[in-house]
Coordinates of C-alpha atoms in Angstrom, one line a residue:
X101 CA 118.6 167.9 131.4
X102 CA 119.2 166.7 127.8
X103 CA 116.2 165.4 126.1
X104 CA 116.6 162.2 124.1
X105 CA 114.9 162.1 120.7
X106 CA 113.7 158.6 119.7
X107 CA 115.5 157.2 116.6
X108 CA 113.3 156.5 113.7
X109 CA 112.2 152.9 113.8
X110 CA 113.5 150.6 111.0
X111 CA 111.2 147.7 110.3
X112 CA 111.6 145.1 107.6
X113 CA 108.4 145.0 105.6
X114 CA 107.1 141.6 104.6
X115 CA 106.9 140.7 101.0
X116 CA 103.5 140.1 99.6
X117 CA 102.6 136.5 100.4
X118 CA 102.1 134.3 97.4
X119 CA 98.9 132.2 97.4
X120 CA 99.6 128.6 98.4
X121 CA 99.6 126.1 95.6
X122 CA 96.2 124.4 95.8
X123 CA 97.8 121.0 95.0
X124 CA 100.3 121.4 97.8
X125 CA 97.6 122.5 100.2
X126 CA 95.6 119.3 99.5
X127 CA 98.7 117.2 99.7
X128 CA 99.4 118.7 103.1
X129 CA 96.1 117.5 104.3
X130 CA 96.6 114.0 102.8
X131 CA 97.4 111.3 105.4
X132 CA 100.6 110.3 103.7
X133 CA 103.9 112.2 103.9
X134 CA 104.5 115.4 101.9
X135 CA 108.3 115.9 102.0
X136 CA 109.2 119.5 103.0
X137 CA 112.9 119.2 102.7
X138 CA 114.3 121.0 99.7
X139 CA 117.4 118.9 99.9
X140 CA 115.5 115.7 99.6
X141 CA 113.5 117.0 96.7
X142 CA 116.7 118.1 94.9
X143 CA 118.3 114.7 95.6
X144 CA 115.2 113.0 93.9
X145 CA 115.5 115.3 90.8
X146 CA 117.8 112.7 89.1
X147 CA 118.0 108.9 88.8
X148 CA 120.8 106.9 87.2
X149 CA 120.1 108.6 83.8
X150 CA 121.4 112.0 82.7
X151 CA 118.1 113.7 83.2
X152 CA 117.4 116.3 85.9
X153 CA 113.8 117.2 86.7
X154 CA 112.9 119.0 90.0
X155 CA 109.6 117.5 91.2
X156 CA 106.7 119.8 92.0
X157 CA 106.2 117.7 95.1
X158 CA 107.8 114.6 96.7
X159 CA 105.4 112.3 98.6
X160 CA 105.6 109.1 100.5
X161 CA 102.5 107.0 101.0
X162 CA 102.5 104.4 103.8
X163 CA 99.9 102.0 102.2
X164 CA 98.0 101.0 99.1
X165 CA 95.0 102.8 100.4
X166 CA 97.0 106.1 100.9
X167 CA 98.3 105.7 97.3
X168 CA 94.7 105.3 96.1
X169 CA 93.6 108.5 97.9
X170 CA 96.7 110.3 96.4
X171 CA 95.7 109.3 92.9
X172 CA 92.2 110.8 93.5
X173 CA 93.8 114.1 94.6
X174 CA 96.0 114.2 91.6
X175 CA 93.0 113.5 89.3
X176 CA 91.2 116.5 90.8
X177 CA 94.2 118.7 90.0
X178 CA 94.8 117.2 86.6
X179 CA 98.4 116.4 87.7
X180 CA 100.6 113.6 86.6
X181 CA 102.8 111.4 88.8
X182 CA 105.8 109.2 88.6
X183 CA 106.4 106.2 90.9
X184 CA 110.0 105.9 92.1
X185 CA 111.6 103.1 94.0
X186 CA 115.2 102.1 93.3
X187 CA 115.9 105.0 90.9
X188 CA 118.3 102.8 88.8
X189 CA 116.7 103.8 85.5
X190 CA 119.1 104.7 82.7
X191 CA 116.2 106.3 80.7
X192 CA 114.8 108.9 83.1
X193 CA 111.8 106.7 84.1
X194 CA 112.2 107.7 87.8
X195 CA 112.2 111.5 87.5
X196 CA 109.4 114.0 86.9
X197 CA 108.7 117.7 87.2
X198 CA 105.2 116.8 88.5
X199 CA 104.5 114.7 91.6
X200 CA 107.2 112.1 92.5
X201 CA 105.9 109.2 94.6
X202 CA 108.4 107.4 96.7
X203 CA 107.2 103.8 96.9
X204 CA 110.4 102.5 98.5
X205 CA 110.6 104.0 102.0
X206 CA 107.4 102.4 103.4
X207 CA 107.0 99.4 101.0
X208 CA 109.7 97.0 101.9
X209 CA 109.5 93.3 103.0
X210 CA 109.9 89.8 101.7
X211 CA 107.6 86.9 102.8
X212 CA 108.5 83.3 101.8
X213 CA 105.6 81.0 100.9
X214 CA 105.3 77.3 100.2
X215 CA 108.8 76.5 101.4
X216 CA 110.4 78.9 99.0
X217 CA 108.3 77.9 95.9
X218 CA 106.6 81.3 96.0
X219 CA 107.4 84.6 97.6
X220 CA 105.5 87.8 98.4
X221 CA 107.7 90.9 97.8
X222 CA 106.8 94.5 98.4
X223 CA 107.8 96.9 95.6
X224 CA 110.5 98.7 97.6
X225 CA 112.6 95.6 98.3
X226 CA 115.6 94.9 96.0
X227 CA 116.1 91.8 94.0
X228 CA 119.2 91.0 96.1
X229 CA 117.2 91.3 99.3
X230 CA 114.6 88.9 98.0
X231 CA 117.2 86.4 96.8
X232 CA 119.0 86.6 100.2
X233 CA 115.8 85.6 102.0
X234 CA 115.2 82.7 99.4
X235 CA 118.8 81.4 99.6
X236 CA 118.3 79.1 102.6
X237 CA 115.5 77.4 100.5
X238 CA 117.8 76.9 97.5
X239 CA 115.7 79.3 95.5
X240 CA 116.0 82.7 93.7
X241 CA 113.8 85.0 91.7
X242 CA 113.5 84.3 88.0
X243 CA 114.6 87.7 86.7
X244 CA 118.3 88.5 87.3
X245 CA 118.9 92.1 86.2
X246 CA 122.6 93.3 86.5
X247 CA 121.5 96.0 88.9
X248 CA 120.0 93.5 91.4
X249 CA 121.8 95.1 94.4
X250 CA 119.9 98.4 93.9
X251 CA 116.9 97.8 91.6
X252 CA 113.6 97.1 93.4
X253 CA 110.8 94.8 92.6
X254 CA 108.5 97.7 91.7
X255 CA 110.7 98.7 88.8
X256 CA 111.5 95.1 87.9
X257 CA 107.8 94.4 87.4
X258 CA 107.0 97.7 85.7
X259 CA 109.7 97.0 83.2
X260 CA 109.2 93.3 82.9
X261 CA 112.9 92.9 83.7
X262 CA 114.7 89.7 82.7
X263 CA 118.5 89.5 82.8
X264 CA 121.3 87.5 81.2
X265 CA 120.2 84.1 82.4
X266 CA 116.5 83.8 82.8
X267 CA 115.6 83.9 79.0
X268 CA 112.0 84.1 78.1
X269 CA 110.8 81.4 80.5
X270 CA 111.9 82.9 83.9
X271 CA 111.4 86.6 83.2
X272 CA 109.1 88.8 85.3
X273 CA 106.1 88.1 83.1
X274 CA 106.4 84.3 83.4
X275 CA 107.0 84.2 87.1
X276 CA 104.5 86.9 88.3
X277 CA 101.6 85.1 90.0
X278 CA 99.5 88.0 91.4
X279 CA 99.6 91.6 92.4
X280 CA 98.0 94.1 94.7
X281 CA 97.2 96.9 92.2
X282 CA 96.1 100.5 92.8
X283 CA 94.2 101.8 89.8
X284 CA 94.1 105.4 88.6
X285 CA 90.7 105.9 90.2
X286 CA 92.0 104.8 93.6
X287 CA 90.6 101.3 93.5
X288 CA 92.7 98.8 95.3
X289 CA 92.6 95.2 93.9
X290 CA 94.4 92.0 94.9
X291 CA 94.4 89.8 91.9
X292 CA 95.1 86.7 94.1
X293 CA 91.4 86.9 95.4
X294 CA 89.3 84.2 93.9
X295 CA 86.7 86.7 92.7
X296 CA 89.2 89.4 91.6
X297 CA 87.7 89.6 88.1
X298 CA 84.2 90.2 89.5
X299 CA 85.6 92.9 91.8
X300 CA 87.3 94.6 88.8
X301 CA 84.1 94.4 86.7
X302 CA 82.0 96.0 89.5
X303 CA 84.5 98.7 90.5
X304 CA 85.8 99.5 87.0
X305 CA 83.2 98.4 84.4
X306 CA 84.7 100.5 81.5
X307 CA 88.2 99.1 82.1
X308 CA 86.9 95.6 82.4
X309 CA 84.9 95.8 79.1
X310 CA 87.7 97.7 77.4
X311 CA 90.2 94.9 78.1
X312 CA 87.7 92.3 76.7
X313 CA 87.1 94.4 73.7
X314 CA 90.9 94.7 73.0
X315 CA 91.3 90.9 73.5
X316 CA 88.5 90.2 70.9
X317 CA 90.2 92.6 68.5
X318 CA 93.6 90.9 68.9
X319 CA 92.4 87.3 68.8
X320 CA 90.0 88.0 66.0
X321 CA 92.9 89.2 63.7
X322 CA 95.1 86.4 62.5
X323 CA 97.9 88.8 61.5
X324 CA 97.9 90.5 64.9
X325 CA 98.0 87.2 66.6
X326 CA 100.9 86.0 64.5
X327 CA 102.9 89.2 65.0
X328 CA 102.5 89.0 68.8
X329 CA 103.5 85.4 68.9
X330 CA 106.6 86.1 66.8
X331 CA 107.7 89.1 68.8
X332 CA 107.1 87.7 72.2
X333 CA 108.8 84.3 71.4
X334 CA 112.0 86.3 71.8
X335 CA 113.2 88.5 74.6
X336 CA 110.9 91.5 74.4
X337 CA 110.6 93.9 77.3
X338 CA 109.7 97.0 75.4
X339 CA 106.2 98.6 75.7
X340 CA 103.1 96.9 76.7
X341 CA 102.9 93.1 77.3
X342 CA 100.4 92.5 74.4
X343 CA 101.0 88.8 74.7
X344 CA 98.7 88.8 77.8
X345 CA 95.8 89.2 75.4
X346 CA 96.7 85.8 74.0
X347 CA 97.8 84.1 77.2
X348 CA 94.9 85.1 79.4
X349 CA 91.1 85.2 79.1
X350 CA 90.0 87.1 82.3
X351 CA 90.4 90.9 82.2
X352 CA 92.0 90.9 85.7
X353 CA 94.7 88.5 84.5
X354 CA 95.3 90.5 81.4
X355 CA 95.7 93.6 83.5

């Protein structure tokens, strides 16, 4: 009888496992969605600009509260984020190599108020979607950017978009009544609440006082006041809306 000698076993050894990124570990336990798909992350690496930045993580919150908890996680890890909705930016505003937050997927919807005189729009809805809902009431939004079919209200508000026809009277700044804001600390605030300024003062005392201090600095300097009035009398959507320090008195309205 011939004996059979066992062949030497060939086993693939496993490569040393790299320690998991602590940020990704915490995002995995976060109640929102951490996108695992490499394809989706690569697709989000560019917007309408010529920039290409691979995000460290792509996440999708479902609510303002989830966004607030996300901000607290990123604060612990000293990590920046970029909010992305329509991705129509020509200047790279919707890409990052840090954490990219998709605020379009779960933040869509348009609610008509006061027979079309007002409208509540979530940041992931496009200008065209909002105008389509308002059309039966004979109304439309004030800002009319050329990319209205694709740009969303989140970006429109962030950039104080205007357009070719709205001028300085019907731009985003002049037609924005209130907002639900998520502050860097995670505080969620609805500026439509009658006591919103008190809420801001109690939740964010340093921010509240800082805005008052800046307002006193601006209004107490005649040259600064004149410069702001001159620059914001024309179409001006660059940088911060410093005109709010002249137009408003309450910190929550300035913010």
